[in-house]
PDB file of C-alpha atoms in Angstrom:
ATOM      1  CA  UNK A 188     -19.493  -1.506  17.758  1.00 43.00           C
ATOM      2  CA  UNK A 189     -17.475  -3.886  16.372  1.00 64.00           C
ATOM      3  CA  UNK A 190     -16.190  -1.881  13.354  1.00 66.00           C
ATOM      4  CA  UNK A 191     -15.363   1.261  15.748  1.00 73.00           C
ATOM      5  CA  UNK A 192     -13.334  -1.271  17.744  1.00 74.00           C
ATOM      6  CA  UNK A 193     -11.085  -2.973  14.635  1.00 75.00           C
ATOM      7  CA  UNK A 194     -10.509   0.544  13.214  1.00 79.00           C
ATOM      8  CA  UNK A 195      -9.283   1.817  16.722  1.00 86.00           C
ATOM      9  CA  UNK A 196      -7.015  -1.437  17.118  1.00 83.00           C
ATOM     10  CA  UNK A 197      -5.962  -0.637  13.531  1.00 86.00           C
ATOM     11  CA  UNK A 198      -5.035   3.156  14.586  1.00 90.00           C
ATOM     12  CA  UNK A 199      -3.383   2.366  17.619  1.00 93.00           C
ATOM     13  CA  UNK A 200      -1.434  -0.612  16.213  1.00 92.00           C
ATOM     14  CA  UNK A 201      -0.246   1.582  12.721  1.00 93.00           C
ATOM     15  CA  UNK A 202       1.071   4.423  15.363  1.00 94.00           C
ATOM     16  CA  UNK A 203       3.210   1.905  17.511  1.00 95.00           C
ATOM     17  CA  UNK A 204       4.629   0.600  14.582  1.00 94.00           C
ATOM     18  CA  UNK A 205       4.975   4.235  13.215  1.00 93.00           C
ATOM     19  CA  UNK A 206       6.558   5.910  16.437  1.00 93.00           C
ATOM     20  CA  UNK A 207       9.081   1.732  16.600  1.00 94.00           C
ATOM     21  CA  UNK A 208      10.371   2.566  12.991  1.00 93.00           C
ATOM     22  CA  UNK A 209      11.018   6.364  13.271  1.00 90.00           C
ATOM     23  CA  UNK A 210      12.856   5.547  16.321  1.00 89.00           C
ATOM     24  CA  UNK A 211      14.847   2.527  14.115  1.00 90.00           C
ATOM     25  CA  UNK A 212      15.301   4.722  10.856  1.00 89.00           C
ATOM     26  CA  UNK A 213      15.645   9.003  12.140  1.00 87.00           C
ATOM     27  CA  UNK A 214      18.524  10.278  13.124  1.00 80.00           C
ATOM     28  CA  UNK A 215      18.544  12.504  16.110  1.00 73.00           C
ATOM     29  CA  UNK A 216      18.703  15.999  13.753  1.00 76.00           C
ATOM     30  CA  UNK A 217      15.984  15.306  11.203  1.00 73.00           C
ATOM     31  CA  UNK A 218      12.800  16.595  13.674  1.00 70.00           C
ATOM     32  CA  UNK A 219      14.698  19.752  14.441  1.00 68.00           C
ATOM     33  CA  UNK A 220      15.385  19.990  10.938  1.00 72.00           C
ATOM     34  CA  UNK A 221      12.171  19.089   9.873  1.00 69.00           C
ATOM     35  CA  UNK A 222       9.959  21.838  12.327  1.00 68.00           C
ATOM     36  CA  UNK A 223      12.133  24.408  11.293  1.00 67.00           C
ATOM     37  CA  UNK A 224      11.724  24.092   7.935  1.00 71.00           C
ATOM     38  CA  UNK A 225       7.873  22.689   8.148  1.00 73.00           C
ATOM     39  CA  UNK A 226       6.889  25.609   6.162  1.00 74.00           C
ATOM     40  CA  UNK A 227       8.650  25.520   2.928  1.00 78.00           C
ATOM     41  CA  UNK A 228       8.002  21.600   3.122  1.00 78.00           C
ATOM     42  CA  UNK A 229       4.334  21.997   3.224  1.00 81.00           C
ATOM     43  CA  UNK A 230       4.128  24.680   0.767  1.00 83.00           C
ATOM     44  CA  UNK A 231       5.934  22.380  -1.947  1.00 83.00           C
ATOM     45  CA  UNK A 232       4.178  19.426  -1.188  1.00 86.00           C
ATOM     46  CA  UNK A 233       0.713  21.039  -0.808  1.00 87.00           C
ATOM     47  CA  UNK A 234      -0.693  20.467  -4.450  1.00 87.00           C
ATOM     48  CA  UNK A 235       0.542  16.878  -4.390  1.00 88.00           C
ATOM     49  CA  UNK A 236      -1.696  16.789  -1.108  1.00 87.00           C
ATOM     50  CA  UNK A 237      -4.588  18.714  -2.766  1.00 89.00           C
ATOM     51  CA  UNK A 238      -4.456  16.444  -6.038  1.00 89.00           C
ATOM     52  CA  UNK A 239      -4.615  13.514  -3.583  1.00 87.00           C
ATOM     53  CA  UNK A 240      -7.510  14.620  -1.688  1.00 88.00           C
ATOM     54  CA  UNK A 241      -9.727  15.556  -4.569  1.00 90.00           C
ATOM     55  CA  UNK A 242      -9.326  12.333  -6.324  1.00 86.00           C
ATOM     56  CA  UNK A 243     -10.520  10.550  -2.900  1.00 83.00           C
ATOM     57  CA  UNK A 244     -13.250  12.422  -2.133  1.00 87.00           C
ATOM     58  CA  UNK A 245     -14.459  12.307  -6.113  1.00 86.00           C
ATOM     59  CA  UNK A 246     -13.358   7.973  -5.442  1.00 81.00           C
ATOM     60  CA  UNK A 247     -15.753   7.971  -2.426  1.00 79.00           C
ATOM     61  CA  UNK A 248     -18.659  10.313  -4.379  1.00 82.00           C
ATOM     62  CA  UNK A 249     -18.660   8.228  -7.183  1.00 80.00           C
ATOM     63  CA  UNK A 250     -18.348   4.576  -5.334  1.00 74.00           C
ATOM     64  CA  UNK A 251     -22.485   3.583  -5.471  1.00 77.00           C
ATOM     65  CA  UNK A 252     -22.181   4.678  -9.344  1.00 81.00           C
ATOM     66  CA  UNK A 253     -18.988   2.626 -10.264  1.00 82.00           C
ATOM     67  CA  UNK A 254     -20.952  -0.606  -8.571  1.00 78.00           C
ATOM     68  CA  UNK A 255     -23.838   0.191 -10.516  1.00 84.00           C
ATOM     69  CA  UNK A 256     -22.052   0.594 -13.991  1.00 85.00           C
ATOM     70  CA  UNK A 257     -20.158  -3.036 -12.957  1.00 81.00           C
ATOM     71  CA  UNK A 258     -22.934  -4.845 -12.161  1.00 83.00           C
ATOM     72  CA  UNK A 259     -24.535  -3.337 -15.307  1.00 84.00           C
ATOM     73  CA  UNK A 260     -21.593  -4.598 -17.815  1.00 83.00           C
ATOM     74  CA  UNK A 261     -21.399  -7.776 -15.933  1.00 80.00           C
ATOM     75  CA  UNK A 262     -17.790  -8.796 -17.256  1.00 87.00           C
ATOM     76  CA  UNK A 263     -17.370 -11.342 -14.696  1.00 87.00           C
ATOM     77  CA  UNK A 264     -13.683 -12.859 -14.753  1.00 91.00           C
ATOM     78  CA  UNK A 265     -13.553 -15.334 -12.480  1.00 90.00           C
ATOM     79  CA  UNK A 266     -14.250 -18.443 -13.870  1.00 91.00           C
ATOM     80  CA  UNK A 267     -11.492 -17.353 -16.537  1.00 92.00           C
ATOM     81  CA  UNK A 268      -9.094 -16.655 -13.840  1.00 92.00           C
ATOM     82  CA  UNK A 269      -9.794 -20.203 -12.073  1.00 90.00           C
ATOM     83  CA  UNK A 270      -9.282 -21.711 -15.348  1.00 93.00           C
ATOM     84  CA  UNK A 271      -6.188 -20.586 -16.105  1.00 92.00           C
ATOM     85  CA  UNK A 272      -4.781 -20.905 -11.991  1.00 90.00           C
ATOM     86  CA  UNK A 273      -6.749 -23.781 -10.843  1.00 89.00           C
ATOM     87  CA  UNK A 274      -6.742 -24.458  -6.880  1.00 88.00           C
ATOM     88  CA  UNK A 275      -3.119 -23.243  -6.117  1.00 92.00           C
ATOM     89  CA  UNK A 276      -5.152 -20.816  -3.378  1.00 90.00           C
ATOM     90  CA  UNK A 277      -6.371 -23.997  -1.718  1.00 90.00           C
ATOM     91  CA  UNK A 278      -2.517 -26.026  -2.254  1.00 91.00           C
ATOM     92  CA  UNK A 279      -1.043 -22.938  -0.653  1.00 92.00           C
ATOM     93  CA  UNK A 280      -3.540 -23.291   2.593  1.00 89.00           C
ATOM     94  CA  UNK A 281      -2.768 -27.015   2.472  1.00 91.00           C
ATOM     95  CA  UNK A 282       0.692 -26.529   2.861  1.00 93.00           C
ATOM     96  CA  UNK A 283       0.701 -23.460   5.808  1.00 89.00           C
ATOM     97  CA  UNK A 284       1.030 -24.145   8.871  1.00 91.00           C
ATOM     98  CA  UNK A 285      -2.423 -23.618  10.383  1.00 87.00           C
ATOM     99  CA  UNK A 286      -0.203 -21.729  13.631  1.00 89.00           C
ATOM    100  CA  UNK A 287       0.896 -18.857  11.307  1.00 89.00           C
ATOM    101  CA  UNK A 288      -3.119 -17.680  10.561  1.00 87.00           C
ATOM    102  CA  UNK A 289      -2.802 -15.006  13.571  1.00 87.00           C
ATOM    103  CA  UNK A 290       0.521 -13.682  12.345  1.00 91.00           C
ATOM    104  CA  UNK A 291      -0.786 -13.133   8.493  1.00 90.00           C
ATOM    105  CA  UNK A 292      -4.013 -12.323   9.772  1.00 87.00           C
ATOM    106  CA  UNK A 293      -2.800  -9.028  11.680  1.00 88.00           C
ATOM    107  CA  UNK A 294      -0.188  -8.448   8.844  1.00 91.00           C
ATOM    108  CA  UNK A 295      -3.206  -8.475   6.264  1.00 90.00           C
ATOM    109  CA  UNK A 296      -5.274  -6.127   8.548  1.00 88.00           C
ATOM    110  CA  UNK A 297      -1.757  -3.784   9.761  1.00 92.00           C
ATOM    111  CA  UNK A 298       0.677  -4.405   8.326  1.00 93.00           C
ATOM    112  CA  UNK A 299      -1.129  -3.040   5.085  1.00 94.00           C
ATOM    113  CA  UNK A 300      -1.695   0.411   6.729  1.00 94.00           C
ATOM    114  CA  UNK A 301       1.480   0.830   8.220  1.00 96.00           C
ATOM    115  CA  UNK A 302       3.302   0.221   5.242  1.00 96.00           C
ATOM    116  CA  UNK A 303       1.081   2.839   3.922  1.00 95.00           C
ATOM    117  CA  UNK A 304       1.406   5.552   6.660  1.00 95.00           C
ATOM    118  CA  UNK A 305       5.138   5.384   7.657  1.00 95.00           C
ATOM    119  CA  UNK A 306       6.183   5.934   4.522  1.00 95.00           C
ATOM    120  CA  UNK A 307       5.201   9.485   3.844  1.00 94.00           C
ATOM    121  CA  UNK A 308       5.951  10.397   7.083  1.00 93.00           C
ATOM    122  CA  UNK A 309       9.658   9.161   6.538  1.00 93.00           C
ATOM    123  CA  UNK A 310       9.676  10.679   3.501  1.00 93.00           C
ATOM    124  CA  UNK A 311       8.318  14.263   4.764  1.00 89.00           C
ATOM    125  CA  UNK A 312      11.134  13.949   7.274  1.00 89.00           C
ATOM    126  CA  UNK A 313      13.867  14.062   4.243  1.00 88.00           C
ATOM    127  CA  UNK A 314      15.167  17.572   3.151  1.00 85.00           C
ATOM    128  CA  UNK A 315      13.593  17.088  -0.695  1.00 84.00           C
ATOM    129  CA  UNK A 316      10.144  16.085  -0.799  1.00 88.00           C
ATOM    130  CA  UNK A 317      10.713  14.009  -4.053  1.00 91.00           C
ATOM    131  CA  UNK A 318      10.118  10.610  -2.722  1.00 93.00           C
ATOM    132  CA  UNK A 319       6.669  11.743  -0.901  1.00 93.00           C
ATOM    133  CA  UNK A 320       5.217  13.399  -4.177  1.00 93.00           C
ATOM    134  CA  UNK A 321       6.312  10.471  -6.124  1.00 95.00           C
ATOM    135  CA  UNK A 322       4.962   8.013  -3.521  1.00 96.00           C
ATOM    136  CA  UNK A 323       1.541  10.380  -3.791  1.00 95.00           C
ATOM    137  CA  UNK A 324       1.515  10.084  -7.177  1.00 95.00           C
ATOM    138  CA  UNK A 325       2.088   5.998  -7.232  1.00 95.00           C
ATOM    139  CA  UNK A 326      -0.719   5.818  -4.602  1.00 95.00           C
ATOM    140  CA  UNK A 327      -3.609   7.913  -7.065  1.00 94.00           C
ATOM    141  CA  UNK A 328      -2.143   5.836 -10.107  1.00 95.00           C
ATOM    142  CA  UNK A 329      -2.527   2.708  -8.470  1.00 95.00           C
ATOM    143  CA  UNK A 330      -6.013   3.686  -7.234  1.00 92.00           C
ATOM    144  CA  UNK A 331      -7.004   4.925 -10.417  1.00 92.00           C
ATOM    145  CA  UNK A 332      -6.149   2.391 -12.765  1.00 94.00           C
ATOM    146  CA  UNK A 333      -7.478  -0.221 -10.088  1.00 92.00           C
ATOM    147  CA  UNK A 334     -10.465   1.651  -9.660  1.00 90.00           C
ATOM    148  CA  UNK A 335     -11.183   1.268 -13.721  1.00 92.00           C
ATOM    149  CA  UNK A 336     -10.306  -2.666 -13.248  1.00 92.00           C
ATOM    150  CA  UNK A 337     -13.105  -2.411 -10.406  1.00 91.00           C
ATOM    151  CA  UNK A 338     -15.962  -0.915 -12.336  1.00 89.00           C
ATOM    152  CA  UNK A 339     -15.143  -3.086 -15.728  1.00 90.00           C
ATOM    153  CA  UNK A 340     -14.632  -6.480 -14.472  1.00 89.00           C
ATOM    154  CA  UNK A 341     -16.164  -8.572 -11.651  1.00 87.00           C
ATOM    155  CA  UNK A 342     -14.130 -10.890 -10.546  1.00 87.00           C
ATOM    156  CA  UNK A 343     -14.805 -13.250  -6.735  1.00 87.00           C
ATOM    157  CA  UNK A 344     -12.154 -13.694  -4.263  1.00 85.00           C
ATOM    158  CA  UNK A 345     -10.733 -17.792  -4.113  1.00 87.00           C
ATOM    159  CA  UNK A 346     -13.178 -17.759  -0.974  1.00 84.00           C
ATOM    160  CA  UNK A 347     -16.429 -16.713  -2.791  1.00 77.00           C
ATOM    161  CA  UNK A 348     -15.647 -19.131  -5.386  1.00 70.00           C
ATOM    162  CA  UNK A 349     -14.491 -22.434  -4.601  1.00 72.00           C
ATOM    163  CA  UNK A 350     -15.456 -24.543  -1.783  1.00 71.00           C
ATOM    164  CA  UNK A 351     -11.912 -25.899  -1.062  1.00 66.00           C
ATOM    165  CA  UNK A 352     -10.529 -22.865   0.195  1.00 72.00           C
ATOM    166  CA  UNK A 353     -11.001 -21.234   3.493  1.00 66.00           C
ATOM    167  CA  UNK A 354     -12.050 -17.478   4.368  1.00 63.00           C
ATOM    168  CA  UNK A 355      -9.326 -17.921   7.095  1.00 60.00           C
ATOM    169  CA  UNK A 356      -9.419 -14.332   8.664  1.00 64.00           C
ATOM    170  CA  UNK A 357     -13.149 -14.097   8.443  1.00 62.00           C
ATOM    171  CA  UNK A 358     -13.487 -17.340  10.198  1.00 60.00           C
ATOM    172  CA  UNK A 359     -10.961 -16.725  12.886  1.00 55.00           C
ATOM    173  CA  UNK A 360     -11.486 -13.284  13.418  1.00 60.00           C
ATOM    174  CA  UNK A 361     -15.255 -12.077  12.101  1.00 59.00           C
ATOM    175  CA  UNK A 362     -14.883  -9.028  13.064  1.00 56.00           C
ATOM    176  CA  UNK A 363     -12.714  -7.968  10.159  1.00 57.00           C
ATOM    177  CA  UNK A 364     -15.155  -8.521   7.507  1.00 58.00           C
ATOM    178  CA  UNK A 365     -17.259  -5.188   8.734  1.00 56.00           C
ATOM    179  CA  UNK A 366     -13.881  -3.137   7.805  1.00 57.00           C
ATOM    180  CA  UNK A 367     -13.026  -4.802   4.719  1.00 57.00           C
ATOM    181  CA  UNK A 368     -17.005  -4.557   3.633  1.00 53.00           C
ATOM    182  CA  UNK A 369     -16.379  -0.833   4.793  1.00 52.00           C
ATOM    183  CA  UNK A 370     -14.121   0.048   2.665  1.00 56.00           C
ATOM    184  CA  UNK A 371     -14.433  -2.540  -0.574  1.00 60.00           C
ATOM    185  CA  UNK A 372     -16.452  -4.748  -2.412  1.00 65.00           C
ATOM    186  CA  UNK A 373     -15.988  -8.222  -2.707  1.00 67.00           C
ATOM    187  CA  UNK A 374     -15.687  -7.893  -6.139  1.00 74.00           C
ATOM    188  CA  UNK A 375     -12.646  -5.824  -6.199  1.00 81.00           C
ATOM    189  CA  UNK A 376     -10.328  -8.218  -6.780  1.00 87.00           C
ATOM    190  CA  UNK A 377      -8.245  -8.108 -10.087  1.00 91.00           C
ATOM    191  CA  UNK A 378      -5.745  -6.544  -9.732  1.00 91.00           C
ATOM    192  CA  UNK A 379      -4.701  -6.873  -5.792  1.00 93.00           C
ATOM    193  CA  UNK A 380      -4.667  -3.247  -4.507  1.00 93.00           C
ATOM    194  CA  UNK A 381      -2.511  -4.885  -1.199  1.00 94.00           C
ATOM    195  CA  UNK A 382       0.230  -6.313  -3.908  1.00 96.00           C
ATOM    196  CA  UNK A 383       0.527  -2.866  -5.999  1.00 96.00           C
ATOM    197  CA  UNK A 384       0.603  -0.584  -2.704  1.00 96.00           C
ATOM    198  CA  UNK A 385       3.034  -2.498  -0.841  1.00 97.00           C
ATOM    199  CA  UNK A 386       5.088  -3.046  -4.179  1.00 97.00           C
ATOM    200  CA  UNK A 387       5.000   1.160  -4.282  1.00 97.00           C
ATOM    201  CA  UNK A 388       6.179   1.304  -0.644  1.00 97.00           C
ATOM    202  CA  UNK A 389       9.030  -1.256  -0.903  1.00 97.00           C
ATOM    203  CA  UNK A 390      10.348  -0.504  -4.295  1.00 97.00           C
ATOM    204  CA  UNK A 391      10.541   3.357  -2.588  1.00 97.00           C
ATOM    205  CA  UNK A 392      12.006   2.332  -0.060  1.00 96.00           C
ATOM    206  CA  UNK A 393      14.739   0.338  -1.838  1.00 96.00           C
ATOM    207  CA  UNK A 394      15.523   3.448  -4.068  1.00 94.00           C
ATOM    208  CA  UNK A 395      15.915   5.526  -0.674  1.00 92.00           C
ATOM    209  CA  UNK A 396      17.861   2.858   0.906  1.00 91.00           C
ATOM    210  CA  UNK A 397      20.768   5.211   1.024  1.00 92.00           C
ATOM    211  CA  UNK A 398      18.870   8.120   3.294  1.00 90.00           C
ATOM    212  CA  UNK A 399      16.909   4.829   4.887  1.00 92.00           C
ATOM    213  CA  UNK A 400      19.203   1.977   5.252  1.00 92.00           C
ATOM    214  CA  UNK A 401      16.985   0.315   8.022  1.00 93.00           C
ATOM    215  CA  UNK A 402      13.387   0.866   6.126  1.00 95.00           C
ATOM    216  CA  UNK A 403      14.258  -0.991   3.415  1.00 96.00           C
ATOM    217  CA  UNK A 404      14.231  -4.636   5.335  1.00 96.00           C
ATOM    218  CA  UNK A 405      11.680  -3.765   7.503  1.00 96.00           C
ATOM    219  CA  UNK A 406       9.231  -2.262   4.371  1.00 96.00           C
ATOM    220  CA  UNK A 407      10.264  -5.833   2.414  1.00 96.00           C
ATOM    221  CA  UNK A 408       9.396  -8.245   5.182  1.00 97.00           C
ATOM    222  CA  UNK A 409       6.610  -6.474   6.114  1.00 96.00           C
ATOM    223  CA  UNK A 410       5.315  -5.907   2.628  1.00 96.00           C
ATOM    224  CA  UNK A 411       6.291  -9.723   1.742  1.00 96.00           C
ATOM    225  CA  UNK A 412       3.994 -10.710   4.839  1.00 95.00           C
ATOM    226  CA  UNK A 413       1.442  -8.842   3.244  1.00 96.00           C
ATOM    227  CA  UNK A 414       1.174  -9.915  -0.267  1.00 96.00           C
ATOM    228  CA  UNK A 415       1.509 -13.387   0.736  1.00 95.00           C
ATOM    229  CA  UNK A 416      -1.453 -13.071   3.307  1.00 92.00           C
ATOM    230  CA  UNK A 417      -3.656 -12.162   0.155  1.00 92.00           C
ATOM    231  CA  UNK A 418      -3.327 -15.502  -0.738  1.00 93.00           C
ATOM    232  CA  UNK A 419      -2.915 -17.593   2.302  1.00 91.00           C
ATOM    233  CA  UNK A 420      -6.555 -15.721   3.826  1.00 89.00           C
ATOM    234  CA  UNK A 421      -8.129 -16.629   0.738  1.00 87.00           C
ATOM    235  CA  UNK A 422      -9.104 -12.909  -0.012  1.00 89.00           C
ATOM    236  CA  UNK A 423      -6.786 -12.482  -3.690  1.00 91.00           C
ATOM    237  CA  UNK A 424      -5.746 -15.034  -6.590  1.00 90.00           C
ATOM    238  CA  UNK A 425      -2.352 -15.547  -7.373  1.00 94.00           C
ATOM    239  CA  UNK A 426      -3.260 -13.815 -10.572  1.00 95.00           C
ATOM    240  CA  UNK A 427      -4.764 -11.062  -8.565  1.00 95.00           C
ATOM    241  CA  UNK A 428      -0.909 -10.665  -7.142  1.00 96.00           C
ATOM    242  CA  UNK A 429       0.810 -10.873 -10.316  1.00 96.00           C
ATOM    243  CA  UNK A 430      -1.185  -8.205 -11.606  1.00 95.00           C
ATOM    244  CA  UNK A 431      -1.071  -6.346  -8.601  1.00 96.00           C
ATOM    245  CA  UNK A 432       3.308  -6.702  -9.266  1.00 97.00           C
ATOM    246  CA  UNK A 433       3.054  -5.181 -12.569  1.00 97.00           C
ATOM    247  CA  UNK A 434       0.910  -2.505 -11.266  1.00 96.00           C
ATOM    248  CA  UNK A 435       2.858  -1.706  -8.899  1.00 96.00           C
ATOM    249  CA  UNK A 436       6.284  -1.582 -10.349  1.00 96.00           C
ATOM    250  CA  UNK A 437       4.277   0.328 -13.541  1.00 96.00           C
ATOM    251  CA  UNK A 438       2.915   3.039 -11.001  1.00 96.00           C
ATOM    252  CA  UNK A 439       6.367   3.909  -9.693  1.00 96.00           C
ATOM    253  CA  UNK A 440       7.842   3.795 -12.830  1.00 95.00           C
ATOM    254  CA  UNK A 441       5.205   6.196 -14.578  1.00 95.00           C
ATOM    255  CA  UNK A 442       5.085   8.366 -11.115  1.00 94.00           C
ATOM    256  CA  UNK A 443       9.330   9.033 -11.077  1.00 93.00           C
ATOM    257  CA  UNK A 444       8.368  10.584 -14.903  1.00 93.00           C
ATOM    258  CA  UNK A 445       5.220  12.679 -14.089  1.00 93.00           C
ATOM    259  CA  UNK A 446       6.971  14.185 -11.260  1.00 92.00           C
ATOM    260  CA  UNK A 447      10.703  14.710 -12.693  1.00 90.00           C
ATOM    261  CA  UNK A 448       8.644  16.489 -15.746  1.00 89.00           C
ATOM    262  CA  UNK A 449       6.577  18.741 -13.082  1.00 85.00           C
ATOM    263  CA  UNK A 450       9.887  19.556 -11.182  1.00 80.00           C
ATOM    264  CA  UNK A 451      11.892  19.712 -13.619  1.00 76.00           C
ATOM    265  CA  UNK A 452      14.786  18.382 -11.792  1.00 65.00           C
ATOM    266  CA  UNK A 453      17.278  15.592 -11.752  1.00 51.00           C
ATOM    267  CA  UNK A 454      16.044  13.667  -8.540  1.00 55.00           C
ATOM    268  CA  UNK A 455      16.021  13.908  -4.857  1.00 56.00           C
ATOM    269  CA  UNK A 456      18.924  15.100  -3.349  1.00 52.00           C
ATOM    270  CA  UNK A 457      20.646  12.530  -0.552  1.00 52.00           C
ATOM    271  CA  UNK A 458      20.668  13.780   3.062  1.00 49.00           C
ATOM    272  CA  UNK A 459      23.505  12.348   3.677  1.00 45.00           C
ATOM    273  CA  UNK A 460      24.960  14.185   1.112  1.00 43.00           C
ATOM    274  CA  UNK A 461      23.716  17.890   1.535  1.00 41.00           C
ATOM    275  CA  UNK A 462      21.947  19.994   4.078  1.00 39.00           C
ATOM    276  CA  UNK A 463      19.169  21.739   3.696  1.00 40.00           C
ATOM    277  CA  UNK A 464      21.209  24.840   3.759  1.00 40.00           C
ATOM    278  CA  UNK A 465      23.542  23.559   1.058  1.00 38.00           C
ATOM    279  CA  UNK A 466      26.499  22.544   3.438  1.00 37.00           C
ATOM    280  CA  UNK A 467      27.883  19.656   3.235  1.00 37.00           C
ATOM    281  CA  UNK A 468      26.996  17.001   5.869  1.00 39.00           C
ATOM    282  CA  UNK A 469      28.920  16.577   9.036  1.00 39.00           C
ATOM    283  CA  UNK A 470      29.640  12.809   9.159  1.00 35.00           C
ATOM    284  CA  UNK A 471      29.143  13.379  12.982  1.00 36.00           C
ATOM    285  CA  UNK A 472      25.264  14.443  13.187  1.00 39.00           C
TER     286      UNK A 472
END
């Protein structure tokens, strides 16, 4: 009951904030546009979709075996990781104001998502469909390569391994641990999955600043929330995030390449600068 109830809180909170930042970012044009032109725009972004949805449905087929080949190779890194960071986990709680653990808390459980929903959406909305394939393509990358970190190396969370630091969320709000427990082990830890994904979304969102002005602040404050909760809740090393940086900024780096060599283009092309038509743009609409 409990789960059912956090995901539909999750769903209903993701969609306000989905429906606020459309309303922030869209002009008034780009639904029209957008429904009369839905069916070119799904047939080029289909096999993006398609690659996408095969990879999570093999992800979710194969999750009981990667466990099993983990546990079986038994790398565990945490001690190694502790070694080298120490208890800056724990300092950071120290020094938080114990009246911010609501705000991180929800940013941690939505703030994630809807950083991870609204952009594609925006991103269908343009006229080229380059940012949404190569956001699709940083998302499998990241959950690929983070996947193979997953299955070869254990590693615990700062709250399942030392005593001075504080499953925050857990204790305030218990409830969350049946959707995290859904959805992830407690194991899966190096690198942080939350850094790399919101790193994708915001670095995105800065290169399509100029068809987005207003996305780009929100997706970097949000996003900044987020990666700092990772540490503040006690769920993700520092080292977890650092990792998760690289990752990140790797994924879109390697995505912009796989999908400029499967186009075969130079780039997306700027809404503000050309219509879908080929006209120019009326500074007006």
């Amino acid at each position: 009951m409990a789960l059912g109830f956090v995901v539909l809180l999750t769903v209903l909170v993701v969609c306000i904030g989905l429906v606020a930042t459309c309303a922030a970012c869209l002009d008034r044009t780009m639904l029209g546009r957008t429904m009369a032109d839905y069916d070119r725009r799904f047939v080029e972004i289909v096999p993006y979709l398609g690659v996408t949805a095969l990879f999570f449905l093999g992800k979710r087929a194969t999750h009981g075996h990667t466990l099993r080949i983990s546990k079986a190779l038994d790398w565990d890194l945490t001690a190694e990781i502790y070694a080298v960071e120490g208890e800056f986990v724990a300092w950071l709680q120290t020094i938080t104001p114990q009246q911010t653990l609501e705000f991180f808390s929800a940013m941690y459980m939505f703030g994630f998502p809807y950083l991870l929903v609204t952009a594609p959406i925006l991103y269908y909305l343009l006229p080229s469909q380059r940012y949404l394939k190569e956001l699709l393509v940083s998302y499998l990358l990241n959950y690929f390569i983070g996947t193979l970190f997953y299955t070869l190396f254990i590693v615990y969370g700062p709250r399942n391994h030392l005593s001075s630091v504080d499953g925050l969320m857990y204790s305030f709000y218990p409830q969350t641990q049946e959707v995290t427990a859904a959805v992830s082990a407690n194991t899966n830890v190096f690198p942080s999955l939350h850094t790399s994904l919101t790193v994708v979304v915001v670095l995105l969102a800065w290169r399509s600043r100029r068809e987005y002005p207003r996305w780009f602040p929100i997706a970097s404050f949000v996003g900044a929330c987020v990666v700092f909760s990772t540490m503040y809740l006690g769920i993700h090393w520092l080292i977890d995030v650092v990792a998760g940086v690289v990752l990140g900024v790797g994924a879109v780096f390697a995505a912009e390449r796989i999908v400029a060599r499967a186009e075969g283009d130079a780039g997306p092309v700027p809404a503000s600068d050309e219509r879908e038509d080929g006209a120019p743009s009326d500074p007006s609409d």
